[in-house]
mmCIF file of C-alpha atoms and ligand atoms in Angstrom:
data_model
loop_
_atom_site.group_PDB
_atom_site.id
_atom_site.type_symbol
_atom_site.label_atom_id
_atom_site.label_comp_id
_atom_site.label_asym_id
_atom_site.label_seq_id
_atom_site.Cartn_x
_atom_site.Cartn_y
_atom_site.Cartn_z
ATOM 1 C CA MET A 1 -6.864 1.955 16.148
ATOM 2 C CA GLN A 2 -10.606 2.613 16.431
ATOM 3 C CA ALA A 3 -10.964 3.165 12.670
ATOM 4 C CA LEU A 4 -9.158 -0.091 11.934
ATOM 5 C CA ILE A 5 -11.258 -1.986 14.521
ATOM 6 C CA LEU A 6 -14.418 -0.833 12.771
ATOM 7 C CA ALA A 7 -13.097 -1.357 9.235
ATOM 8 C CA LEU A 8 -11.896 -4.936 9.717
ATOM 9 C CA PRO A 9 -14.447 -7.561 8.641
ATOM 10 C CA LYS A 10 -15.217 -9.473 11.835
ATOM 11 C CA ALA A 11 -17.211 -12.537 12.825
ATOM 12 C CA GLU A 12 -18.876 -12.838 16.217
ATOM 13 C CA LEU A 13 -18.903 -16.457 17.386
ATOM 14 C CA HIS A 14 -19.915 -16.147 21.049
ATOM 15 C CA LEU A 15 -23.033 -14.087 21.615
ATOM 16 C CA HIS A 16 -26.078 -15.014 23.680
ATOM 17 C CA LEU A 17 -29.111 -13.445 22.026
ATOM 18 C CA GLU A 18 -30.790 -13.161 25.431
ATOM 19 C CA GLY A 19 -27.671 -11.308 26.563
ATOM 20 C CA SER A 20 -28.197 -8.661 23.889
ATOM 21 C CA LEU A 21 -31.500 -7.600 25.462
ATOM 22 C CA GLU A 22 -30.932 -3.906 26.198
ATOM 23 C CA PRO A 23 -32.770 -2.437 29.216
ATOM 24 C CA GLU A 24 -34.728 -0.102 26.915
ATOM 25 C CA LEU A 25 -36.086 -3.028 24.884
ATOM 26 C CA MET A 26 -36.693 -4.999 28.086
ATOM 27 C CA PHE A 27 -38.968 -2.234 29.373
ATOM 28 C CA GLU A 28 -40.679 -1.910 25.993
ATOM 29 C CA LEU A 29 -41.403 -5.651 25.845
ATOM 30 C CA ALA A 30 -42.515 -5.717 29.488
ATOM 31 C CA GLN A 31 -45.073 -3.032 28.687
ATOM 32 C CA ARG A 32 -46.159 -4.742 25.465
ATOM 33 C CA ASN A 33 -46.676 -8.050 27.311
ATOM 34 C CA ASN A 34 -48.115 -6.658 30.562
ATOM 35 C CA ILE A 35 -45.223 -7.877 32.682
ATOM 36 C CA LYS A 36 -44.140 -6.088 35.849
ATOM 37 C CA LEU A 37 -40.358 -5.783 36.175
ATOM 38 C CA ALA A 38 -38.588 -5.758 39.542
ATOM 39 C CA TYR A 39 -37.022 -2.391 38.592
ATOM 40 C CA SER A 40 -38.889 0.873 38.086
ATOM 41 C CA ASN A 41 -36.764 2.314 35.269
ATOM 42 C CA VAL A 42 -33.823 1.729 32.947
ATOM 43 C CA ALA A 43 -31.307 3.552 35.154
ATOM 44 C CA GLN A 44 -32.245 1.465 38.205
ATOM 45 C CA LEU A 45 -31.959 -1.728 36.171
ATOM 46 C CA ARG A 46 -28.535 -0.753 34.827
ATOM 47 C CA ARG A 47 -27.350 -0.025 38.358
ATOM 48 C CA ALA A 48 -28.149 -3.658 39.257
ATOM 49 C CA TYR A 49 -25.630 -4.864 36.662
ATOM 50 C CA GLN A 50 -22.783 -5.334 39.156
ATOM 51 C CA PHE A 51 -21.594 -8.912 39.383
ATOM 52 C CA ASN A 52 -19.068 -10.725 41.554
ATOM 53 C CA ASN A 53 -19.280 -13.964 39.593
ATOM 54 C CA LEU A 54 -21.108 -15.825 36.824
ATOM 55 C CA GLN A 55 -24.029 -16.947 39.003
ATOM 56 C CA GLU A 56 -24.868 -13.410 40.152
ATOM 57 C CA PHE A 57 -25.091 -12.406 36.502
ATOM 58 C CA LEU A 58 -27.147 -15.444 35.479
ATOM 59 C CA ASP A 59 -29.751 -14.768 38.182
ATOM 60 C CA ILE A 60 -30.474 -11.311 36.722
ATOM 61 C CA TYR A 61 -30.143 -12.467 33.115
ATOM 62 C CA TYR A 62 -32.782 -15.218 33.391
ATOM 63 C CA GLN A 63 -35.108 -12.763 35.141
ATOM 64 C CA GLY A 64 -34.711 -10.288 32.257
ATOM 65 C CA ALA A 65 -35.404 -12.904 29.576
ATOM 66 C CA ALA A 66 -38.922 -13.394 30.989
ATOM 67 C CA VAL A 67 -40.174 -10.377 28.998
ATOM 68 C CA LEU A 68 -39.638 -12.347 25.769
ATOM 69 C CA GLN A 69 -43.013 -13.882 24.977
ATOM 70 C CA THR A 70 -44.012 -13.685 21.309
ATOM 71 C CA GLU A 71 -42.402 -14.512 17.978
ATOM 72 C CA GLN A 72 -42.167 -10.769 17.315
ATOM 73 C CA ASP A 73 -40.301 -10.262 20.620
ATOM 74 C CA PHE A 74 -37.631 -12.753 19.537
ATOM 75 C CA TYR A 75 -37.495 -11.100 16.119
ATOM 76 C CA ASP A 76 -37.056 -7.634 17.659
ATOM 77 C CA LEU A 77 -34.322 -8.886 20.010
ATOM 78 C CA THR A 78 -32.352 -10.516 17.188
ATOM 79 C CA TRP A 79 -32.882 -7.651 14.750
ATOM 80 C CA ALA A 80 -31.639 -5.075 17.266
ATOM 81 C CA TYR A 81 -28.451 -7.113 17.672
ATOM 82 C CA LEU A 82 -27.942 -7.354 13.904
ATOM 83 C CA LEU A 83 -28.313 -3.587 13.528
ATOM 84 C CA ARG A 84 -25.489 -3.136 16.062
ATOM 85 C CA CYS A 85 -23.400 -5.601 14.066
ATOM 86 C CA LYS A 86 -23.942 -3.615 10.897
ATOM 87 C CA GLU A 87 -22.672 -0.432 12.576
ATOM 88 C CA GLU A 88 -19.475 -2.185 13.688
ATOM 89 C CA GLY A 89 -18.341 -4.055 10.601
ATOM 90 C CA VAL A 90 -19.459 -7.481 11.819
ATOM 91 C CA VAL A 91 -20.023 -9.467 8.626
ATOM 92 C CA HIS A 92 -20.921 -12.860 10.065
ATOM 93 C CA VAL A 93 -22.561 -13.960 13.343
ATOM 94 C CA GLU A 94 -22.997 -17.295 15.095
ATOM 95 C CA PRO A 95 -25.297 -16.359 17.975
ATOM 96 C CA CYS A 96 -26.635 -18.833 20.496
ATOM 97 C CA PHE A 97 -29.982 -19.008 22.236
ATOM 98 C CA ASP A 98 -31.190 -20.945 25.290
ATOM 99 C CA PRO A 99 -34.521 -22.628 24.443
ATOM 100 C CA GLN A 100 -35.002 -23.967 27.981
ATOM 101 C CA THR A 101 -35.043 -20.427 29.414
ATOM 102 C CA HIS A 102 -38.237 -19.938 27.407
ATOM 103 C CA THR A 103 -39.869 -23.374 27.114
ATOM 104 C CA ASP A 104 -39.629 -23.832 30.908
ATOM 105 C CA ARG A 105 -41.956 -20.827 31.334
ATOM 106 C CA GLY A 106 -44.426 -21.942 28.687
ATOM 107 C CA VAL A 107 -43.136 -20.258 25.521
ATOM 108 C CA ALA A 108 -43.180 -22.704 22.616
ATOM 109 C CA PHE A 109 -39.922 -23.727 20.942
ATOM 110 C CA SER A 110 -41.481 -22.746 17.592
ATOM 111 C CA THR A 111 -42.113 -19.187 18.872
ATOM 112 C CA VAL A 112 -38.463 -18.746 19.833
ATOM 113 C CA ILE A 113 -36.869 -20.229 16.728
ATOM 114 C CA GLY A 114 -39.472 -18.585 14.482
ATOM 115 C CA GLY A 115 -38.597 -15.050 15.565
ATOM 116 C CA VAL A 116 -34.848 -15.609 15.758
ATOM 117 C CA SER A 117 -34.553 -17.310 12.370
ATOM 118 C CA ARG A 118 -36.796 -14.765 10.610
ATOM 119 C CA ALA A 119 -34.533 -11.943 11.836
ATOM 120 C CA LEU A 120 -31.377 -13.827 10.812
ATOM 121 C CA ALA A 121 -32.833 -14.366 7.320
ATOM 122 C CA ASP A 122 -33.585 -10.623 7.101
ATOM 123 C CA GLY A 123 -30.039 -9.973 8.328
ATOM 124 C CA LEU A 124 -28.662 -11.740 5.287
ATOM 125 C CA GLN A 125 -31.109 -10.131 2.857
ATOM 126 C CA LYS A 126 -31.189 -6.565 4.128
ATOM 127 C CA LEU A 127 -27.858 -6.144 5.941
ATOM 128 C CA ALA A 128 -25.622 -8.677 4.155
ATOM 129 C CA ILE A 129 -24.764 -10.296 7.493
ATOM 130 C CA SER A 130 -24.495 -14.088 7.218
ATOM 131 C CA SER A 131 -25.173 -16.337 10.193
ATOM 132 C CA ALA A 132 -25.180 -19.797 11.707
ATOM 133 C CA LEU A 133 -27.382 -20.427 14.743
ATOM 134 C CA ILE A 134 -26.273 -22.300 17.878
ATOM 135 C CA MET A 135 -28.746 -23.870 20.307
ATOM 136 C CA SER A 136 -27.346 -24.048 23.844
ATOM 137 C CA PHE A 137 -28.370 -26.424 26.618
ATOM 138 C CA LEU A 138 -28.522 -25.050 30.151
ATOM 139 C CA ARG A 139 -26.012 -27.129 32.097
ATOM 140 C CA HIS A 140 -27.619 -26.497 35.513
ATOM 141 C CA LEU A 141 -30.685 -28.444 34.314
ATOM 142 C CA PRO A 142 -30.798 -32.266 34.142
ATOM 143 C CA GLU A 143 -29.570 -34.276 31.164
ATOM 144 C CA GLN A 144 -33.170 -35.310 30.494
ATOM 145 C CA SER A 145 -34.227 -31.709 29.882
ATOM 146 C CA ALA A 146 -31.427 -31.316 27.308
ATOM 147 C CA PHE A 147 -32.567 -34.515 25.565
ATOM 148 C CA LEU A 148 -36.107 -33.122 25.386
ATOM 149 C CA THR A 149 -34.806 -29.834 23.958
ATOM 150 C CA LEU A 150 -32.813 -31.690 21.324
ATOM 151 C CA GLU A 151 -35.968 -33.545 20.304
ATOM 152 C CA GLN A 152 -37.933 -30.279 20.082
ATOM 153 C CA ALA A 153 -35.224 -28.892 17.799
ATOM 154 C CA LEU A 154 -35.264 -31.723 15.266
ATOM 155 C CA PRO A 155 -38.110 -30.317 13.114
ATOM 156 C CA TYR A 156 -36.020 -27.108 12.812
ATOM 157 C CA LYS A 157 -32.733 -28.873 12.152
ATOM 158 C CA GLU A 158 -32.078 -26.925 8.955
ATOM 159 C CA LEU A 159 -32.090 -23.672 10.956
ATOM 160 C CA ILE A 160 -29.590 -24.805 13.605
ATOM 161 C CA THR A 161 -25.908 -25.449 12.858
ATOM 162 C CA ALA A 162 -24.544 -26.436 16.251
ATOM 163 C CA VAL A 163 -25.489 -27.219 19.820
ATOM 164 C CA GLY A 164 -23.716 -25.634 22.783
ATOM 165 C CA LEU A 165 -23.538 -25.736 26.562
ATOM 166 C CA ASP A 166 -23.853 -22.736 28.864
ATOM 167 C CA SER A 167 -25.084 -21.452 32.262
ATOM 168 C CA SER A 168 -23.582 -22.275 35.710
ATOM 169 C CA GLU A 169 -20.281 -23.986 34.975
ATOM 170 C CA LEU A 170 -18.971 -25.059 38.369
ATOM 171 C CA GLY A 171 -20.412 -28.421 39.433
ATOM 172 C CA HIS A 172 -21.837 -29.085 35.960
ATOM 173 C CA PRO A 173 -18.951 -30.603 33.983
ATOM 174 C CA PRO A 174 -19.238 -31.389 30.263
ATOM 175 C CA GLU A 175 -19.353 -35.140 31.039
ATOM 176 C CA LYS A 176 -22.895 -34.623 32.374
ATOM 177 C CA PHE A 177 -23.970 -34.022 28.743
ATOM 178 C CA GLN A 178 -21.829 -36.562 26.895
ATOM 179 C CA ARG A 179 -24.810 -38.695 25.817
ATOM 180 C CA VAL A 180 -26.868 -35.690 24.632
ATOM 181 C CA PHE A 181 -23.955 -34.407 22.578
ATOM 182 C CA GLU A 182 -23.421 -37.869 21.073
ATOM 183 C CA LYS A 183 -27.039 -37.819 19.965
ATOM 184 C CA ALA A 184 -26.688 -34.288 18.573
ATOM 185 C CA LEU A 185 -23.589 -35.316 16.610
ATOM 186 C CA GLU A 186 -25.497 -38.323 15.212
ATOM 187 C CA HIS A 187 -28.145 -35.886 13.964
ATOM 188 C CA GLY A 188 -25.452 -33.877 12.179
ATOM 189 C CA PHE A 189 -25.126 -30.896 14.530
ATOM 190 C CA LEU A 190 -21.691 -29.436 15.189
ATOM 191 C CA THR A 191 -20.851 -28.914 18.871
ATOM 192 C CA VAL A 192 -19.382 -26.137 21.021
ATOM 193 C CA ALA A 193 -19.302 -25.714 24.813
ATOM 194 C CA HIS A 194 -18.530 -23.110 27.442
ATOM 195 C CA ALA A 195 -15.555 -24.444 29.381
ATOM 196 C CA GLY A 196 -12.739 -22.938 31.412
ATOM 197 C CA GLU A 197 -14.559 -19.679 32.125
ATOM 198 C CA GLU A 198 -14.934 -20.205 35.883
ATOM 199 C CA GLY A 199 -14.423 -23.962 35.680
ATOM 200 C CA PRO A 200 -11.028 -25.697 35.630
ATOM 201 C CA ALA A 201 -8.897 -26.747 32.652
ATOM 202 C CA GLU A 202 -10.214 -30.282 33.223
ATOM 203 C CA TYR A 203 -13.599 -29.127 31.865
ATOM 204 C CA ILE A 204 -11.868 -28.042 28.625
ATOM 205 C CA TRP A 205 -10.351 -31.518 28.279
ATOM 206 C CA GLN A 206 -13.810 -33.021 28.778
ATOM 207 C CA ALA A 207 -15.402 -30.708 26.191
ATOM 208 C CA LEU A 208 -12.741 -31.719 23.657
ATOM 209 C CA GLU A 209 -12.679 -35.436 24.381
ATOM 210 C CA LEU A 210 -16.280 -36.203 25.380
ATOM 211 C CA LEU A 211 -18.316 -33.581 23.512
ATOM 212 C CA GLN A 212 -16.086 -33.422 20.396
ATOM 213 C CA VAL A 213 -16.414 -29.659 20.205
ATOM 214 C CA SER A 214 -15.379 -27.566 17.195
ATOM 215 C CA ARG A 215 -14.673 -24.592 19.481
ATOM 216 C CA ILE A 216 -14.348 -23.821 23.181
ATOM 217 C CA ASP A 217 -16.365 -20.868 24.488
ATOM 218 C CA HIS A 218 -14.136 -18.788 26.819
ATOM 219 C CA GLY A 219 -11.382 -21.326 27.644
ATOM 220 C CA VAL A 220 -9.201 -18.700 29.318
ATOM 221 C CA ARG A 221 -8.270 -21.067 32.170
ATOM 222 C CA ALA A 222 -6.457 -23.305 29.662
ATOM 223 C CA VAL A 223 -3.261 -21.442 30.577
ATOM 224 C CA GLU A 224 -3.223 -23.376 33.860
ATOM 225 C CA ASP A 225 -2.473 -26.635 32.002
ATOM 226 C CA GLU A 226 0.576 -26.635 29.713
ATOM 227 C CA LYS A 227 -0.266 -29.985 28.103
ATOM 228 C CA LEU A 228 -3.694 -28.621 27.199
ATOM 229 C CA MET A 229 -2.138 -25.451 25.783
ATOM 230 C CA GLN A 230 0.100 -27.562 23.523
ATOM 231 C CA LEU A 231 -2.958 -29.446 22.278
ATOM 232 C CA LEU A 232 -4.998 -26.289 21.620
ATOM 233 C CA ILE A 233 -2.085 -24.836 19.645
ATOM 234 C CA SER A 234 -1.343 -27.963 17.605
ATOM 235 C CA GLU A 235 -5.020 -28.645 16.869
ATOM 236 C CA LYS A 236 -5.725 -24.956 16.093
ATOM 237 C CA MET A 237 -8.713 -25.243 18.433
ATOM 238 C CA PRO A 238 -10.553 -21.898 18.540
ATOM 239 C CA LEU A 239 -11.291 -20.207 21.876
ATOM 240 C CA THR A 240 -14.129 -17.668 21.706
ATOM 241 C CA VAL A 241 -12.812 -15.197 24.271
ATOM 242 C CA CYS A 242 -14.986 -12.415 25.752
ATOM 243 C CA PRO A 243 -12.860 -9.692 27.385
ATOM 244 C CA LEU A 244 -15.555 -7.400 28.853
ATOM 245 C CA SER A 245 -17.503 -10.405 30.125
ATOM 246 C CA ASN A 246 -14.400 -11.767 31.839
ATOM 247 C CA THR A 247 -13.717 -8.526 33.686
ATOM 248 C CA LYS A 248 -17.397 -7.901 34.552
ATOM 249 C CA LEU A 249 -17.681 -11.419 36.036
ATOM 250 C CA GLN A 250 -14.323 -11.118 37.829
ATOM 251 C CA VAL A 251 -12.602 -13.897 35.887
ATOM 252 C CA PHE A 252 -9.827 -11.288 35.565
ATOM 253 C CA SER A 253 -9.621 -8.483 38.094
ATOM 254 C CA HIS A 254 -8.716 -5.895 35.430
ATOM 255 C CA MET A 255 -8.483 -5.780 31.619
ATOM 256 C CA SER A 256 -4.746 -5.224 31.901
ATOM 257 C CA GLU A 257 -4.559 -8.740 33.440
ATOM 258 C CA HIS A 258 -6.370 -10.433 30.529
ATOM 259 C CA ASN A 259 -4.468 -13.287 28.882
ATOM 260 C CA ILE A 260 -5.938 -13.099 25.346
ATOM 261 C CA LEU A 261 -2.925 -11.436 23.707
ATOM 262 C CA ALA A 262 -0.474 -13.711 25.524
ATOM 263 C CA MET A 263 -2.410 -16.687 24.195
ATOM 264 C CA LEU A 264 -2.530 -15.167 20.712
ATOM 265 C CA ASP A 265 1.241 -14.702 20.745
ATOM 266 C CA ARG A 266 1.679 -18.360 21.722
ATOM 267 C CA GLY A 267 -0.318 -19.379 18.645
ATOM 268 C CA VAL A 268 -3.676 -20.187 20.264
ATOM 269 C CA LYS A 269 -6.573 -19.470 17.897
ATOM 270 C CA VAL A 270 -8.292 -16.875 20.074
ATOM 271 C CA MET A 271 -10.659 -14.159 18.910
ATOM 272 C CA VAL A 272 -12.792 -11.433 20.474
ATOM 273 C CA ASN A 273 -16.517 -11.736 21.266
ATOM 274 C CA SER A 274 -19.057 -9.883 23.365
ATOM 275 C CA ASP A 275 -20.946 -12.728 25.150
ATOM 276 C CA ASP A 276 -23.802 -10.693 26.724
ATOM 277 C CA PRO A 277 -23.215 -7.124 25.504
ATOM 278 C CA ALA A 278 -26.317 -5.574 27.077
ATOM 279 C CA TYR A 279 -25.055 -6.654 30.511
ATOM 280 C CA PHE A 280 -21.280 -6.309 30.183
ATOM 281 C CA GLY A 281 -20.898 -2.801 28.777
ATOM 282 C CA GLY A 282 -20.465 -3.171 25.056
ATOM 283 C CA TYR A 283 -20.697 -4.933 21.735
ATOM 284 C CA LEU A 284 -17.867 -6.350 19.680
ATOM 285 C CA ALA A 285 -16.063 -3.118 18.851
ATOM 286 C CA ALA A 286 -16.154 -2.083 22.530
ATOM 287 C CA ASN A 287 -14.436 -5.356 23.426
ATOM 288 C CA TYR A 288 -11.638 -4.709 20.927
ATOM 289 C CA LEU A 289 -11.345 -1.106 22.146
ATOM 290 C CA ALA A 290 -11.130 -2.190 25.788
ATOM 291 C CA LEU A 291 -8.232 -4.485 24.909
ATOM 292 C CA ALA A 292 -6.492 -1.746 22.914
ATOM 293 C CA GLU A 293 -6.888 0.631 25.841
ATOM 294 C CA HIS A 294 -5.460 -1.623 28.537
ATOM 295 C CA LEU A 295 -3.020 -3.908 26.726
ATOM 296 C CA PRO A 296 -0.246 -3.078 24.264
ATOM 297 C CA MET A 297 -2.044 -4.385 21.168
ATOM 298 C CA SER A 298 -0.297 -4.013 17.816
ATOM 299 C CA LYS A 299 -1.940 -3.675 14.427
ATOM 300 C CA VAL A 300 -0.636 -7.146 13.548
ATOM 301 C CA GLN A 301 -2.286 -8.641 16.651
ATOM 302 C CA LEU A 302 -5.541 -6.826 15.931
ATOM 303 C CA LYS A 303 -5.642 -8.122 12.368
ATOM 304 C CA GLN A 304 -4.822 -11.648 13.571
ATOM 305 C CA LEU A 305 -7.775 -11.537 15.998
ATOM 306 C CA ALA A 306 -10.152 -10.521 13.187
ATOM 307 C CA GLN A 307 -8.644 -13.167 10.895
ATOM 308 C CA ASN A 308 -9.104 -15.822 13.585
ATOM 309 C CA SER A 309 -12.771 -14.860 13.961
ATOM 310 C CA ILE A 310 -13.396 -15.538 10.270
ATOM 311 C CA GLU A 311 -11.254 -18.677 10.179
ATOM 312 C CA ALA A 312 -12.889 -20.183 13.280
ATOM 313 C CA SER A 313 -16.406 -19.619 11.939
ATOM 314 C CA PHE A 314 -18.603 -22.295 10.389
ATOM 315 C CA LEU A 315 -18.461 -20.520 7.006
ATOM 316 C CA SER A 316 -17.106 -22.540 4.071
ATOM 317 C CA THR A 317 -13.601 -21.886 2.780
ATOM 318 C CA ALA A 318 -15.095 -20.087 -0.228
ATOM 319 C CA GLN A 319 -17.289 -17.901 1.993
ATOM 320 C CA LYS A 320 -14.339 -16.976 4.223
ATOM 321 C CA GLN A 321 -12.101 -15.990 1.329
ATOM 322 C CA PRO A 322 -13.408 -12.445 0.532
ATOM 323 C CA HIS A 323 -13.381 -11.481 4.237
ATOM 324 C CA LEU A 324 -9.824 -12.772 4.686
ATOM 325 C CA ALA A 325 -8.708 -10.974 1.541
ATOM 326 C CA LYS A 326 -10.095 -7.683 2.847
ATOM 327 C CA ILE A 327 -8.395 -8.150 6.210
ATOM 328 C CA SER A 328 -5.022 -8.713 4.550
ATOM 329 C CA GLN A 329 -5.444 -5.516 2.515
ATOM 330 C CA LEU A 330 -6.097 -3.306 5.558
HETATM 331 N N1 ADE B 401 -25.082 -17.569 29.597
HETATM 332 C C1 ADE B 401 -24.991 -16.326 29.151
HETATM 333 N N2 ADE B 401 -23.740 -15.864 29.303
HETATM 334 C C2 ADE B 401 -23.015 -16.867 29.839
HETATM 335 C C3 ADE B 401 -21.669 -17.020 30.215
HETATM 336 N N3 ADE B 401 -20.774 -16.044 30.073
HETATM 337 N N4 ADE B 401 -21.292 -18.187 30.761
HETATM 338 C C4 ADE B 401 -22.170 -19.167 30.914
HETATM 339 N N5 ADE B 401 -23.445 -19.089 30.576
HETATM 340 C C5 ADE B 401 -23.873 -17.940 30.038
HETATM 341 ZN ZN1 ZN B 402 -21.218 -17.169 26.903
#
C-alpha cells in the first residue's frame, strides 16, 4: 500500500503554508531574525502540539508564524514544503496563505507574496510541481480587514488563483464575508472556504450559496444533513478532507471513526490533504498511510482518492490528463 501511495500522482488542495513551518525552521528563522520564542528547544515546542480543538491549535500556530519576517523567510518556508512534495509524488499543489497574519504585525503584503510566488515558480522549473495559489481571509477578523486584504492583493492578481476563508469557524459564518467574496468573484478570483470542520452543516450551505465556492475545505460535518449530501454528490462538489488534522483537533476521536471512505463510497468527491503538516504529524503520504492503517481501504478507493485530487484541482482538462492516465495505469 505504501509503495502505491507514493507512486500515485497526487494533488494537494488544502495546505496552509504557515502550517508547514517545521519547528527546526521556526528556530532557525527566530535566530536569523533575532526573535525570542516562548519555547527553549524543538522538543519542548513539539510537546506543546497537543490540541483539544481548533482554537487551541490556532493560538500556537499564529504565535509560530511570527518568525516569518523577510521575503527569503517566505521563500524558505514554501521551498521546504515543495521538497517534501517531491519526495511523496505530489505533482500539483494549491497551497493557501494568510496575509493578515503577517500584515497585521507589519510585514508587507509584497514581502509575503514575493517569497511564496518565487518558490512556487522554482517548484515548477526545478521540481516539475505545478501550483495555484490561494489567499485566505481570517474569518475571526472584521469584514473590513478582508476588504483591505483583497485590495492589497489586486496588484498581484496574476499570482493568485482563488480566495479562501479560514481560522476560527464557530461564530464566524460564511455570510459574514458574502460581500468580500462577491467583490473577489468580480475581480475574477475563484473561491473556496473552510466550512463544516467544527461548524455546522449550515455553514457549508452558506459557503455554497453565498460565497459560490468551487470547493469546500474540510466539510466532514456534511454527513449530518442528508439534503446537503445529495447536493454535494449531484454537483460533484469537492471536499478537501484532512484526516490527521481532524483527529489532532478532535473533530473525530480516532482515525478509525473518520468518515472519508464512507463519503467516498457514497460518491462524494473527497480527497486527502494535510492542512498543517508541521503541527498535525505528517505530510500528504502520512495522511494516506494513517487512513490505510485504521480503515479498511482498498486499492480502488486509494486510486479514487488520488484521482479526485487531480480532478478537483484548478488545472485545465489538458493539464489533468497525463496525471489521470498514470493513475489509471497503476
Ligand atoms: N488555519 C490553519 N489551519 C486551519 C484549519 N484547519 N481550520 C481553520 N483555519 C486554519
Ligand atoms: Zn485548513
